[in-house]
Each structure stands twice: as C-alpha cells, then as structure tokens.
Coordinates of C-alpha atoms in Angstrom, one line a residue:
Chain Q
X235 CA -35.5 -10.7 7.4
X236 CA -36.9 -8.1 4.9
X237 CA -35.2 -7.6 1.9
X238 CA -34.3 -4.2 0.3
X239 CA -36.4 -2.6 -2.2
X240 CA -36.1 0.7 -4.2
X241 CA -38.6 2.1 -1.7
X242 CA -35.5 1.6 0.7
X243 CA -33.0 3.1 -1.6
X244 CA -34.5 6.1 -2.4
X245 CA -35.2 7.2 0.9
X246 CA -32.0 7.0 1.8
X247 CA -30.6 9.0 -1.8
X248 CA -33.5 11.2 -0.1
X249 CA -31.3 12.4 2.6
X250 CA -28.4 12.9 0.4
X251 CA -30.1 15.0 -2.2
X252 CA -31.8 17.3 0.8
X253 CA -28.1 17.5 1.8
X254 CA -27.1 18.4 -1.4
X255 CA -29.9 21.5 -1.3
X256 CA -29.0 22.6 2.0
X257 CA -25.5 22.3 1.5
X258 CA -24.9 23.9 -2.2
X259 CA -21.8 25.8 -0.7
X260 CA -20.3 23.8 1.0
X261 CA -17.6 21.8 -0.3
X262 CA -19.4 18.2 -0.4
X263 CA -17.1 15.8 -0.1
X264 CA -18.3 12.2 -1.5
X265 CA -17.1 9.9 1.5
X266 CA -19.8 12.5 3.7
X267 CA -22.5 12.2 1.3
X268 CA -21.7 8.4 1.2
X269 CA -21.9 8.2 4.8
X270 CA -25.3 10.3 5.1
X271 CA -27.0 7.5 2.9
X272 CA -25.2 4.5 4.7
X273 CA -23.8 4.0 1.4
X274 CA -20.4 2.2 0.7
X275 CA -18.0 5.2 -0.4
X276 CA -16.2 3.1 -2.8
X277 CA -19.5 2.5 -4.3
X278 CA -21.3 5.8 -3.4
X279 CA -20.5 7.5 -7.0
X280 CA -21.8 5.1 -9.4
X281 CA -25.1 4.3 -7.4
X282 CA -25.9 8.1 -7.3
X283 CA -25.3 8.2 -10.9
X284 CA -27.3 5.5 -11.7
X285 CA -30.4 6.3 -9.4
X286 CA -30.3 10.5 -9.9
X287 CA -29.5 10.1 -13.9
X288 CA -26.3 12.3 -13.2
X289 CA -22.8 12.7 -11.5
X290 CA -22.8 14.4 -7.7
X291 CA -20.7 16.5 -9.6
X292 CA -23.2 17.5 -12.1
X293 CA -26.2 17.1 -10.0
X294 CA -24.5 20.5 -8.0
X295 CA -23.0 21.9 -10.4
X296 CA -26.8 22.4 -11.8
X297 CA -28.6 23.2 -9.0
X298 CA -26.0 26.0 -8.7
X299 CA -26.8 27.3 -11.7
X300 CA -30.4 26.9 -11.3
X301 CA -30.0 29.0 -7.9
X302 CA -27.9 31.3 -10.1
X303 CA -30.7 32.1 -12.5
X304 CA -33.6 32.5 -9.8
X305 CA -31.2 35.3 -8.2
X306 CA -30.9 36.8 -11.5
X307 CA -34.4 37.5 -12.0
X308 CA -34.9 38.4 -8.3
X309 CA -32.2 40.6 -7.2
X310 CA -30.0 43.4 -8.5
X311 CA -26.9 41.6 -7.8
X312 CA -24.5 42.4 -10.1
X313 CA -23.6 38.9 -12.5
X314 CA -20.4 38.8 -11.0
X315 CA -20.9 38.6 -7.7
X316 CA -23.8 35.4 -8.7
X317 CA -21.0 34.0 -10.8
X318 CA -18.9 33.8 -7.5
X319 CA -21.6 32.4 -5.8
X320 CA -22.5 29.8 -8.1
X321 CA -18.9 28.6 -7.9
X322 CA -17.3 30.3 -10.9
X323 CA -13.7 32.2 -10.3
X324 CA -14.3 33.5 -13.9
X325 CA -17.2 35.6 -15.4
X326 CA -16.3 33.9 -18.4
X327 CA -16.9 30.5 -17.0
X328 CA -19.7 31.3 -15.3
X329 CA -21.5 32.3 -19.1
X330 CA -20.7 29.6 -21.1
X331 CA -22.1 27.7 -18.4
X332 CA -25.3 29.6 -17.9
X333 CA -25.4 29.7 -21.6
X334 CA -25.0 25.8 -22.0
X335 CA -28.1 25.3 -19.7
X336 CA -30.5 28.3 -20.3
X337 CA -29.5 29.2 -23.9
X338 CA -28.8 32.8 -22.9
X339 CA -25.9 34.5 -21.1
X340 CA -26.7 35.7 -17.6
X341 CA -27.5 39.7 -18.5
X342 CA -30.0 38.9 -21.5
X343 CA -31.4 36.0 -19.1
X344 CA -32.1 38.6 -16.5
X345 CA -33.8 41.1 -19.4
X346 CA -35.7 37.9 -21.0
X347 CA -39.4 37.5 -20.0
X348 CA -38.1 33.7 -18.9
X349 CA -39.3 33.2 -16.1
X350 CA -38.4 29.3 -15.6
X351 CA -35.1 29.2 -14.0
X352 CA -34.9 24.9 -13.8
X353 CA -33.4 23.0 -16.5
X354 CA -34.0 19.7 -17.7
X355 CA -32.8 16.7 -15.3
X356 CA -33.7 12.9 -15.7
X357 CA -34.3 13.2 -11.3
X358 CA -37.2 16.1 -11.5
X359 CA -35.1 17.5 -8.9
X360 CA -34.5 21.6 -9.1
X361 CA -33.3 24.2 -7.0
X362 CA -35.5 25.8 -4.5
X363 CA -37.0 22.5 -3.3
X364 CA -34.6 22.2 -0.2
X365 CA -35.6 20.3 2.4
X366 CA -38.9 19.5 0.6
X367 CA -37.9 16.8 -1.5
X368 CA -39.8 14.6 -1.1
X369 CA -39.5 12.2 -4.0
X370 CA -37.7 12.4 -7.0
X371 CA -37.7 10.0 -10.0
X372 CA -34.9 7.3 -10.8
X373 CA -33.7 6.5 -14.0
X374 CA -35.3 3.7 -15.6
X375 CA -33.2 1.3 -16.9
X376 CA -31.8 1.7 -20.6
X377 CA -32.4 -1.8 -21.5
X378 CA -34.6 -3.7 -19.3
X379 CA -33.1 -7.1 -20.2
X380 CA -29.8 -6.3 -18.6
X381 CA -28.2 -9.7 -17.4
X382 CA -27.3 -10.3 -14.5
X383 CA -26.5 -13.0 -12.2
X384 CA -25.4 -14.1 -8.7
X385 CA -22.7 -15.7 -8.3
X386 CA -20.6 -16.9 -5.6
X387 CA -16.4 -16.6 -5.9
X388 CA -13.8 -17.6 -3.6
X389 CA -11.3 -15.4 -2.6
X390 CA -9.1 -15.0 -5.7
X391 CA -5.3 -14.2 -5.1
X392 CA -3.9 -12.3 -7.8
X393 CA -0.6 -10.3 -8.7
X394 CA -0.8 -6.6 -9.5
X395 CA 0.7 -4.1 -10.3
X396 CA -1.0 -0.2 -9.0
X397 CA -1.5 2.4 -12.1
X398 CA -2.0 5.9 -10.8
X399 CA -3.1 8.2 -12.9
X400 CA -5.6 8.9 -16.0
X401 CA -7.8 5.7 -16.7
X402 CA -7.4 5.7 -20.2
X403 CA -3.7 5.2 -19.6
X404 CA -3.9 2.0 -17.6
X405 CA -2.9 -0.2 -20.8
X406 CA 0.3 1.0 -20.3
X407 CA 0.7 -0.3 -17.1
X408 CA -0.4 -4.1 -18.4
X409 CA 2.2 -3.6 -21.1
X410 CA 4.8 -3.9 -18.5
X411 CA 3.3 -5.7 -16.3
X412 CA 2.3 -8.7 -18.1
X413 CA 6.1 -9.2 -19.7
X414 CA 7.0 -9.3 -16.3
X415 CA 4.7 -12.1 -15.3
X416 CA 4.8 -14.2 -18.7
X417 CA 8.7 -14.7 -18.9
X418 CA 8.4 -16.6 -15.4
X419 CA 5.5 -18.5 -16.5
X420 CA 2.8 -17.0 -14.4
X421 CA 0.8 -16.5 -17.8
X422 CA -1.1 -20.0 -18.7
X423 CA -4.5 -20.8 -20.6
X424 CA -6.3 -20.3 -17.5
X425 CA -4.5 -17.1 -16.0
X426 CA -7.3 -14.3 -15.1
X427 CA -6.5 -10.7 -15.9
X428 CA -8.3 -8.5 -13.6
X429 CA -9.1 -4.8 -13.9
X430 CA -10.0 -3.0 -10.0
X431 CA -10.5 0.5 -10.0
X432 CA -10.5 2.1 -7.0
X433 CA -11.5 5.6 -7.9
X434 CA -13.7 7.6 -9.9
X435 CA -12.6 9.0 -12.9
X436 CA -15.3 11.8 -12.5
X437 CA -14.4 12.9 -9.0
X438 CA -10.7 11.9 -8.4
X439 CA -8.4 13.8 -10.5
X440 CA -7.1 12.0 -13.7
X441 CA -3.3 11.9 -12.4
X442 CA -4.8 10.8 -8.8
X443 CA -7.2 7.5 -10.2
X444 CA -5.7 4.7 -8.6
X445 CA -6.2 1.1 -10.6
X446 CA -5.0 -2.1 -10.2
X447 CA -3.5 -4.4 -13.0
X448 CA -4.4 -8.0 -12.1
X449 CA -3.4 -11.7 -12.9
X450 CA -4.6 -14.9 -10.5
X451 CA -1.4 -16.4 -8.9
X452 CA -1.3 -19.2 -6.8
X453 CA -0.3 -19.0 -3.1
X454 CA 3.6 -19.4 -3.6
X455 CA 3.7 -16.2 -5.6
X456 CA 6.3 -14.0 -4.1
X457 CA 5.3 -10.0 -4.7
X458 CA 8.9 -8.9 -5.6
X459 CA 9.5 -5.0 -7.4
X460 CA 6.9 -3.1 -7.9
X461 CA 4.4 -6.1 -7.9
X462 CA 2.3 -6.7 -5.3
X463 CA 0.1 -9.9 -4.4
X464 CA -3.6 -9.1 -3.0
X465 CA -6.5 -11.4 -2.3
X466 CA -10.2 -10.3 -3.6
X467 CA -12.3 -11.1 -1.5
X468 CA -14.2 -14.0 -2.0
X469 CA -18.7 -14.0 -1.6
X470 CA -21.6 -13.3 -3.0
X471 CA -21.1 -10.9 -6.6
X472 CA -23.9 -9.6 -8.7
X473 CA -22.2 -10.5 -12.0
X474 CA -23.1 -8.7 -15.6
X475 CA -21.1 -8.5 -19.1
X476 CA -20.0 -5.4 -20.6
X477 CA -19.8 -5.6 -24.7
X478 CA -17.6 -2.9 -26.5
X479 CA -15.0 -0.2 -25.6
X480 CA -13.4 -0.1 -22.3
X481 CA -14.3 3.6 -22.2
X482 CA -17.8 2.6 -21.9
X483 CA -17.5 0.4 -19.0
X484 CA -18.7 3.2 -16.7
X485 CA -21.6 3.6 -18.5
X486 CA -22.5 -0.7 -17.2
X487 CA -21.1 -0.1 -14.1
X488 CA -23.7 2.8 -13.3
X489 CA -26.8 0.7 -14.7
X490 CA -25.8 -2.0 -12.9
X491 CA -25.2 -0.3 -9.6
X492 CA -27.5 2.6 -9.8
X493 CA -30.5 0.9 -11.8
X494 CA -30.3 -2.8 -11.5
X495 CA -29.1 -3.0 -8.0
X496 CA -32.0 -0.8 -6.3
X497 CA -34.3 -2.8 -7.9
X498 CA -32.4 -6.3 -7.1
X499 CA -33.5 -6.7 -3.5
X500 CA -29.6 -6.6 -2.7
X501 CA -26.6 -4.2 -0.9
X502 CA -23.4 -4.0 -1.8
X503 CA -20.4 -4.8 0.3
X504 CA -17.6 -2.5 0.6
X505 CA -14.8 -4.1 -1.2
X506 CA -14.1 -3.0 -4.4
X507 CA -16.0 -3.7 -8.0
X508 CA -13.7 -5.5 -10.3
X509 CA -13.8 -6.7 -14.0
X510 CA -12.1 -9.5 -15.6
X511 CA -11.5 -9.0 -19.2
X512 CA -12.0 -11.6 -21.6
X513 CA -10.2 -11.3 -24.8
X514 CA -7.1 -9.1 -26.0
X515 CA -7.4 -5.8 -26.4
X516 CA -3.8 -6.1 -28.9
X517 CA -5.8 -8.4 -31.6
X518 CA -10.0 -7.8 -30.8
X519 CA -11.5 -4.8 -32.3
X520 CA -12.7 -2.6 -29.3
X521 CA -16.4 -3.4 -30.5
X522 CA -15.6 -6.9 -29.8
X523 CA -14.3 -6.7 -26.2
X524 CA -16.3 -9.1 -23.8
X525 CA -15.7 -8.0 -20.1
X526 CA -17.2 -9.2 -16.7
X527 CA -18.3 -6.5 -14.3
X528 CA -18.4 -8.1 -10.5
X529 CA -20.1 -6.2 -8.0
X530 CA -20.0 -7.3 -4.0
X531 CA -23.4 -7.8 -3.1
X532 CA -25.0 -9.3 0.6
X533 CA -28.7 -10.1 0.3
X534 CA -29.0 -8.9 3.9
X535 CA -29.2 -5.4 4.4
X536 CA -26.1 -3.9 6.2
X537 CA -27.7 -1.4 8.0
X538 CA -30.3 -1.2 10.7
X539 CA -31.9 2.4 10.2
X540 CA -32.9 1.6 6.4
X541 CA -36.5 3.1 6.6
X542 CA -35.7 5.7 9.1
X543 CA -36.7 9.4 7.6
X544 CA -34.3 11.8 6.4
X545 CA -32.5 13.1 9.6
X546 CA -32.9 17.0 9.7
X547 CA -31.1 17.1 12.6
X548 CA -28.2 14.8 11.0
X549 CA -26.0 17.3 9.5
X550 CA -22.0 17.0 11.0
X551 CA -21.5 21.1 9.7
X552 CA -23.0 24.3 9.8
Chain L
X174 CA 14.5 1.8 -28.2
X175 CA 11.2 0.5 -27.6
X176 CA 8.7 2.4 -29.6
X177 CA 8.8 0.2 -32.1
X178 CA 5.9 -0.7 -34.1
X179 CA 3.4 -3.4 -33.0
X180 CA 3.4 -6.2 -35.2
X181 CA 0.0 -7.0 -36.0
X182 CA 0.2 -10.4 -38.5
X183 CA -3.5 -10.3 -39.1
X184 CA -3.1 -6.8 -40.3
X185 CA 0.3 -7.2 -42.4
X186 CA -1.5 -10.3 -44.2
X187 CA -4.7 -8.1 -44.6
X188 CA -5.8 -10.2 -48.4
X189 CA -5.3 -13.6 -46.4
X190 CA -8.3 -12.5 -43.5
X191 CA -10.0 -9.9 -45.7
X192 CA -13.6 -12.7 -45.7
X193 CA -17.0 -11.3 -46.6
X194 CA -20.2 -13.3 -46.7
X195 CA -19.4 -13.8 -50.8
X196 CA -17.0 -16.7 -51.3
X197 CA -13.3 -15.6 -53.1
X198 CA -11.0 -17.1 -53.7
X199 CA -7.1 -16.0 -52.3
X200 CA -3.8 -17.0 -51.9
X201 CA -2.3 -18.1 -49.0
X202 CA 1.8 -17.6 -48.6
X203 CA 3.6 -20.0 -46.0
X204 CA 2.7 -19.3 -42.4
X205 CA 4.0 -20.0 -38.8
X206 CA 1.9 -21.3 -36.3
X207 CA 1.8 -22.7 -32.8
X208 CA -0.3 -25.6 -32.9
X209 CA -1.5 -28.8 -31.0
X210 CA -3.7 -31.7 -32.6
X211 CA -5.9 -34.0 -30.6
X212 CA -9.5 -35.6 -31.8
X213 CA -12.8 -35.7 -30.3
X214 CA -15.5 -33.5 -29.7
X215 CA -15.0 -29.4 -29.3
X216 CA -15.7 -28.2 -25.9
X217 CA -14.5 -31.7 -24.5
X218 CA -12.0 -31.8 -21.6
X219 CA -9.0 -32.4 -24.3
X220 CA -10.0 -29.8 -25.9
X221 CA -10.4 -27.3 -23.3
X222 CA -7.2 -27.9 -21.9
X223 CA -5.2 -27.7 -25.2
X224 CA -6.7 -24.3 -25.8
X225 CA -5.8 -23.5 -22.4
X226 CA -1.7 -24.8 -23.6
X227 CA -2.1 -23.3 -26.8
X228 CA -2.6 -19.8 -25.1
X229 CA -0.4 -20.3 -22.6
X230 CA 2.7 -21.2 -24.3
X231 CA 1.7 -18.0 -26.9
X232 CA 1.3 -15.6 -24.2
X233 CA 4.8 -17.0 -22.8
X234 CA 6.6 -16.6 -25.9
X235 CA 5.2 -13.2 -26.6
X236 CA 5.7 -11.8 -23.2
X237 CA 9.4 -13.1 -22.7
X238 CA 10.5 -11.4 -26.0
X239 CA 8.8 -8.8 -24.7
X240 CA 10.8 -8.4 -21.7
X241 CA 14.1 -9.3 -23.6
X242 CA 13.4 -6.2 -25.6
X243 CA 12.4 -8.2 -28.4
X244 CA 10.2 -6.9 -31.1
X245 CA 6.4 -6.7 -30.2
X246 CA 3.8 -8.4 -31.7
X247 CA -0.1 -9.2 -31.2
X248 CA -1.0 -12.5 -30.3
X249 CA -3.4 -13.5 -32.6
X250 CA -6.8 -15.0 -32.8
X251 CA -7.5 -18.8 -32.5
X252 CA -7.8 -20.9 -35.6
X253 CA -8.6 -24.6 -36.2
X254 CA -8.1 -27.2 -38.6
X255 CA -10.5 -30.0 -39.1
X256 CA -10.7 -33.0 -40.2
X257 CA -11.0 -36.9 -39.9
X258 CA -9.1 -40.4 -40.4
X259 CA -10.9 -41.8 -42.9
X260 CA -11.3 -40.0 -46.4
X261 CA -14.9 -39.0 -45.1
X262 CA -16.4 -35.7 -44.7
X263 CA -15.9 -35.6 -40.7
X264 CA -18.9 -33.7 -40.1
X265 CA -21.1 -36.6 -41.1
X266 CA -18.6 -39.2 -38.3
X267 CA -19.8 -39.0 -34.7
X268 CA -18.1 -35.8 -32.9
X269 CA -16.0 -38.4 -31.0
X270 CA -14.1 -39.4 -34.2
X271 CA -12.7 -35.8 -34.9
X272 CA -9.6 -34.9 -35.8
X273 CA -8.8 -30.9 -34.6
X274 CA -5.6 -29.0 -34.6
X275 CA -5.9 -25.9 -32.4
X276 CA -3.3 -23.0 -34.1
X277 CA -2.2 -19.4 -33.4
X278 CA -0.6 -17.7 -36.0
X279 CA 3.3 -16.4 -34.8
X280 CA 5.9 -14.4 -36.4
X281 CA 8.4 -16.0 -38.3
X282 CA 11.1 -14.8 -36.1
X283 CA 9.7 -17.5 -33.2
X284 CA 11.6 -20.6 -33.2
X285 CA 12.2 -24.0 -31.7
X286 CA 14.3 -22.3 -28.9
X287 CA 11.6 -19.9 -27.8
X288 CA 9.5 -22.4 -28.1
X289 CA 11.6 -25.1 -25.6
X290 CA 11.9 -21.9 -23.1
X291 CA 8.4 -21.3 -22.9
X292 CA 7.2 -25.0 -22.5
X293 CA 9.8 -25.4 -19.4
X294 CA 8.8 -22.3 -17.6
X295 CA 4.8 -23.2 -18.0
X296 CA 6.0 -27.0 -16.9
X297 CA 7.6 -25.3 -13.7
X298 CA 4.7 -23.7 -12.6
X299 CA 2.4 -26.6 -13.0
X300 CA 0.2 -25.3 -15.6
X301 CA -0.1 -28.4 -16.9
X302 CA 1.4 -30.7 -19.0
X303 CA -0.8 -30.1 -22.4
X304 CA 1.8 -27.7 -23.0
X305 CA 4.2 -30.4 -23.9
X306 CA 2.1 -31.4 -27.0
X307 CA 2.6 -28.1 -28.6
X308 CA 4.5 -27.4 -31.6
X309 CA 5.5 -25.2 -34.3
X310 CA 4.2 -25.9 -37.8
X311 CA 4.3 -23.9 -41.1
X312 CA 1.5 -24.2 -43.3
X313 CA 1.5 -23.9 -47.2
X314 CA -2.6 -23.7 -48.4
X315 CA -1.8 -22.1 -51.4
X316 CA -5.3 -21.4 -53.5
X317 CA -8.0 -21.5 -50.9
X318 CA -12.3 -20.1 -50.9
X319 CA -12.4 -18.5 -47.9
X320 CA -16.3 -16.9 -46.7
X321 CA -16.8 -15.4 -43.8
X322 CA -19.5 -17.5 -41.6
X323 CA -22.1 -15.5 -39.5
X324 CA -24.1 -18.0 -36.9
X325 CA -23.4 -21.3 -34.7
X326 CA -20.7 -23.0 -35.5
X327 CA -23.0 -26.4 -36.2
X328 CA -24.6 -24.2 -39.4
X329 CA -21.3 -23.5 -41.3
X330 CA -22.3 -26.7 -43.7
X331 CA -24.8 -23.9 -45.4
X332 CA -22.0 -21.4 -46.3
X333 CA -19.9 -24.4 -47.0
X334 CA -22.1 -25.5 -49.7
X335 CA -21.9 -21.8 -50.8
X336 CA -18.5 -22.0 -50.9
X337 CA -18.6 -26.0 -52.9
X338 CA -20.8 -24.3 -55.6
X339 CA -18.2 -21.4 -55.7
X340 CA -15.4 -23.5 -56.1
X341 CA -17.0 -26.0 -58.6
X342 CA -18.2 -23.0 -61.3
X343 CA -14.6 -22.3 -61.3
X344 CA -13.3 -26.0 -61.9
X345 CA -11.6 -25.8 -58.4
X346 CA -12.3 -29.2 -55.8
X347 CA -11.9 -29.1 -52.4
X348 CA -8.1 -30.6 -51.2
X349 CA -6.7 -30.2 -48.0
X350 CA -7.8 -29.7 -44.3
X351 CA -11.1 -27.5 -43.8
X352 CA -9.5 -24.3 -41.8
X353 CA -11.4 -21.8 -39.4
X354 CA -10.4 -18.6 -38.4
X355 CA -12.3 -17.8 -35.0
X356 CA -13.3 -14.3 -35.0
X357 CA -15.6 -14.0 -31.7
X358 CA -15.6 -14.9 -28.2
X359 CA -18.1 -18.2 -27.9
X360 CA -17.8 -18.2 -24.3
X361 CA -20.2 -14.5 -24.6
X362 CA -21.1 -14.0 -27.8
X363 CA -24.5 -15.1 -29.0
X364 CA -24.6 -18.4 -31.5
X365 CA -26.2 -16.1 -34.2
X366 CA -23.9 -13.2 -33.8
X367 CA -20.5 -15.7 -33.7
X368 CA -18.1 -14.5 -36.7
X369 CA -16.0 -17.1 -38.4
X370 CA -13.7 -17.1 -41.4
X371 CA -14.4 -20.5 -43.4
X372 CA -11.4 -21.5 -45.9
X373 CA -11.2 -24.6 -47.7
X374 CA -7.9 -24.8 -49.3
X375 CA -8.5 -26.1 -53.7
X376 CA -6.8 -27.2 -56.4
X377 CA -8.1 -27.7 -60.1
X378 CA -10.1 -30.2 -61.4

C-alpha cells in the first residue's frame, strides 16, 4: 500500500481552502470543511492550523477583509454596507479591523494610492484566487528536531470527571476531582492523570469546551456521582513532549498535527488526542511542566479518494 | 470555608531551598517527612517501586484531608538521602551497596493516624505492598552547605568538592547524611539541564 505524503495532504486542504473562497459568506461550519477534506472533525482544527499557518477562523476572517479592501478601491459602496458584508454588525468593528491589517481605516484606504489589498499570511493564500488555488505554502516546522515517536498503547480505562467550560479553568475540576479519587485509594505511584479535550478553544465557545479530567482505574472501578469510567482506545499513537505552560500546549499540538504529521507518512484516527501530564502543577513551576501529547495515528490511509482533484462539483449548498 | 490559602512548604521555608550555583551555608529547622529507606542502585526495581509508594501514600494523605475539608497543601518535590554502611564515602562502593531514603516533605499537622489511613486504603486496592515500608520521620540537619547542582546526577562529585572546599575555608567538616533535593523531572528532562539542590549537613572542626 502507498503511504501518505504531504503531496496527499495538501490536495486535500486544497479543496477546503477553494471552499473557503467560494464560500466566504456562508457560515462554514468546521465538521463540513472537515468532511470536504476527509479529515477527522475532532482533528480537523489543529491540522488546518498547522498546515495553513492560521485558525479557519482567521484564515476567513482575512480573506474577508482582503475582499473588503478590493471593493473599497473598486466600487462606490458606501463603508458600511462592505463592513456588513465583510461580516461586521458594527462600523466600529469593521475599522479597527481593517486598521489592524492595512494600517489605515477603510475611508483613507479607499483615498490612499494603495493599491495592494492582500495582507501578509504564512499560506500565500489571498482573496480573489477562488477556485484557482492551486497551491499554497505550508508552514515549515518551527523546530525541525521536534520528537516524536510511535508508540503502541492498549486501551487505557480511566475515571473522569467532564469540565465544561473555559480551558484555562479545568484545574478546578482536578481539584475536586482528585480528593475524590485519593481518599478511596484510587491515587498510587503509578496512577496516570490524563488530560482529553474534546473541543477547540478557538472555535467552541469558552463556556461550551468540553474536557475531560482523567485518572487510570482498573476494571472494578465503579463510575458513581458525577464520575464517569471511559476506555481510550488503545493503537497506534504518534507520541511527542510538550515542555512549559499548559497554555501553550496548543501551540505542540498544531506542530505536531499540522506540521509533523503531513510530513510523517501517517493519518490520524478519529478518537480523540489526549495528554498525560507528568509532574504537579501545585509544586513545579509552569516552565518546568513535562507533558505527553498522544495523537491516534494508522499508517494506512483511511480513505480511498486521496489523490482525487478538488471536486468542483462537491459542494452540499448553494 | 474553603478558600483558604494553599500551603506551599517549599515556599514558607523559602531560606532552607533558596540554592544557587555558589555554596552557602543555612540553617535547617526540624522537618516532617514521609520517607522509606531501602539500598541499592537508583532506578533499580526497589527503587522504582518505593518512589511509586512514596507518592502514593502522599497523594493519599493530601487528597483525603482534602476531601475532609482539611487544610490544603502542595505535595512537594522528591528528596533523597544517601549514604552507606560502612564509614566510607558511598559513591566510591559499588551502586549495589547503597543506602537511599526516598522523602517528601509534609506538614506538621500529618500524623501517624493519617498516615495508618492512607497505607490501608492503597493496601485495599492492591497498589502494592511498598507502601507498608513508609514512614514518618522528622529531620534535624541543623548547619548545612547547600549548592544548587546543574547536570547528571553521576557529576554532582564536582560541585561537591566545591562545596568540601567551602566548608573547609570555614573550619566546617562534613557530618551527617549527603541530602538532595530533586528539582526536575529525569524521566524528560535532559542530563545537562537536570536541577538538583546538594546539602551536606556540617559541624565545626
């Protein structure tokens, strides 16, 4: 069988991003633009990120603008009325973004002799190329070295107990979580504690990110209360180490996913990332926090159509 | 109500972890720690499995008082005491003839009781019987050098020797059990990068 390369990957991001240009009204949702690329949704985020150097969020939000500012110089719309259709309820909004990305607000854009309405993006990808794009650049990897092996894990049964709402918030969760588990002796030397996010912090609202507090159980653990038992499933997992803050974690979850993975000859599965975190937060300074990022990775690829072309015709709406 | 402080030992004892890469010399007040003792070589299976009880039965402790109510605290960082039978320096005896004790520094408030509790529960569950072997232990170092070690852990004999000549321009000798603080992760951090506080407790000459 023929593995994956980046060759692969990128046509497939191919027909996302011509979606994307077609599309730039449309509210995109990210399980459709997951679907497009025959990408894993729970995954879909963090691989665009990685490959297109920015969100899916950001990536629009851009190319909006970038569409704003070409039909500022080339029609006689009032500002408003581009504001609206760049996506902005506000006039107000609408300038401190255009100002953000061209330097200028809207009206002195439209009086400037500028006549270059793209702004800078890691991708090379601007408005106006539409169903033309052709290629676009990935990121390269920050730091080339990044580690990362393959690793094979049994299923791993765990306790947890669900924290919905902002990310940063989730250590209050553990903090009654782990009291819980520790008086009944569920916390020994070789006790895992397990981090699974299941949503995006970028595109799920803060009160709606869902994340699960972990700890490995054996089999005779009874889910009682608000703790539940769940089993992660076991195969293969591309497994690298995160060094520093948790609020950077993100940051090694997109290289790994959106820069080392394209490049790795391997697709992921669709269960969930998750990260086992090696020291305590209560006495390690956040510099010195050691955590394990597991992605589910298949060296097979999951899909038949890899190196069909973008599907003109494949669009669900109109 | 519970939004009481976090007790954080290392932090309330600030002087008695506060190592550089100079030697100094400090004073170390009586302290509480969880401990278990056992020789050979670090990283054997005796070893492993007594830092595996050690943590447990910490974690245990902390987490019940937790749940009681109790007042919080941070569990804090592994430290080790080292040593061997014979009068020797025990890093010149073969690794096998080590003597270690494994300790975790606990608030006073932790006693015997706690202590008994925690060990039954982790017995319960099977998570193994190391447990059994650990105990509570206050320590008195009084005047110790204490240097703060930067690399493996089989190069600390150079700041050591930093630390001898410190002690020796001050008519201090070595006396009592060499004493490591470990600062970093070895199962992730690099050798070269691995911080550890060295302290040698002295007494005049």
């Amino acid at each position: 069988m023929r593995t994956i390369t980046l060759h692969d990957y990128k046509l497939r991001m191919l027909r996302v991003l011509v979606h994307i240009q077609k599309h730039l009204d449309d509210p995109l949702a990210l399980e459709e633009l997951a679907r497009l690329a025959c990408f894993s949704p729970c995954h879909f985020h963090r691989v665009f990120k990685g490959m297109v150097g920015e969100s899916v969020k950001e990536h629009i939000r851009r190319l909006r603008l970038e569409r704003a500012a070409s039909h500022l110089k080339l029609s006689a719309a009032p500002v408003t009325h581009i504001a609206f259709d760049a996506g902005y309820e506000s006039h107000e909004g609408f300038t401190r973004s255009f100002r953000a990305a061209f330097g200028l607000s809207p009206s002195q854009f439209r009086r400037s002799k500028k006549r270059k309405t793209a702004t800078a993006a890691p991708s090379g990808l601007h408005y106006g190329h539409g169903t033309a794009v052709r290629e676009f650049k990935t990121t390269r990897p920050r730091d080339r070295s990044m580690k990362v092996k393959i690793e094979h894990r049994e299923p791993i049964h765990v306790a947890f107990m669900r924290h919905v709402g902002p990310y940063g918030e989730v250590g209050a969760t553990w903090d009654k979580f782990l009291p819980v588990l520790g008086k009944e002796g569920l916390l020994g030397g070789d006790s895992l504690f397990i981090g699974i996010c299941h949503d995006d912090p970028e595109v799920t609202p803060p009160d709606k990110v869902r994340y699960d507090a972990c700890v490995t159980v054996d089999e005779s653990f009874q889910p009682a209360g608000d703790i539940g038992v769940q089993v992660i499933p076991g195969g293969e997992y591309a497994v690298t180490t995160h060094f520093g803050p948790y609020q950077k974690l993100g940051e090694t979850y997109t290289e790994l996913l959106g820069q080392w993975l394209p490049r790795s000859g391997h697709e992921l599965r669709a269960t969930p990332c998750f990260e086992v975190y090696l020291n305590d937060p209560q006495s390690t300074d956040p510099e010195d926090l050691v955590t394990d990022i597991y992605a589910p990775v298949q060296s097979e690829p999951g899909f038949t159509n890899l190196t069909s072309k973008p599907n003109s015709k494949g669009n669900s709406r109109k | 109500m519970k939004t009481q402080q976090k007790l954080d030992l290392y932090k309330l004892h600030k002087a008695e972890y506060a190592a550089t890469r100079k030697p100094a010399l400090v004073e170390l007040q009586p302290a509480t720690f969880l401990a278990i003792s056992g020789q050979g070589a670090p990283g054997g299976e005796r070893f492993t499995a007594s830092i595996g009880a050690l943590y447990g039965v910490a974690f245990t402790i902390k987490m019940t008082r937790k749940f009681a109510g109790g007042q919080d605290y941070s569990v804090c960082k592994l430290e080790g005491q080292w040593g061997s039978e014979s009068a020797q320096d025990f890093a010149k005896l073969p690794r096998d003839q080590w003597l270690w004790k494994l300790l975790i520094r606990t608030p006073d408030f932790i006693g015997e009781e706690d202590l008994r509790q925690a060990v039954a529960v982790l017995l319960k569950r099977g998570k193994g019987k190391a447990v059994k072997s650990v105990r509570l232990e206050t320590l008195a170092e009084g005047p110790c050098i204490q240097m703060l070690h930067v690399g493996p852990y089989d190069k600390e004999c150079e700041t050591i020797a930093v630390m001898k000549a410190f002690a020796e321009k001050q008519q201090l000798q070595f006396s009592g059990k060499h004493h490591e603080i470990y600062l970093s992760d070895p199962r992730r951090v690099a050798p070269e990068r691995l911080k550890t506080i060295l302290r040698q407790p002295v007494r005049q000459s």
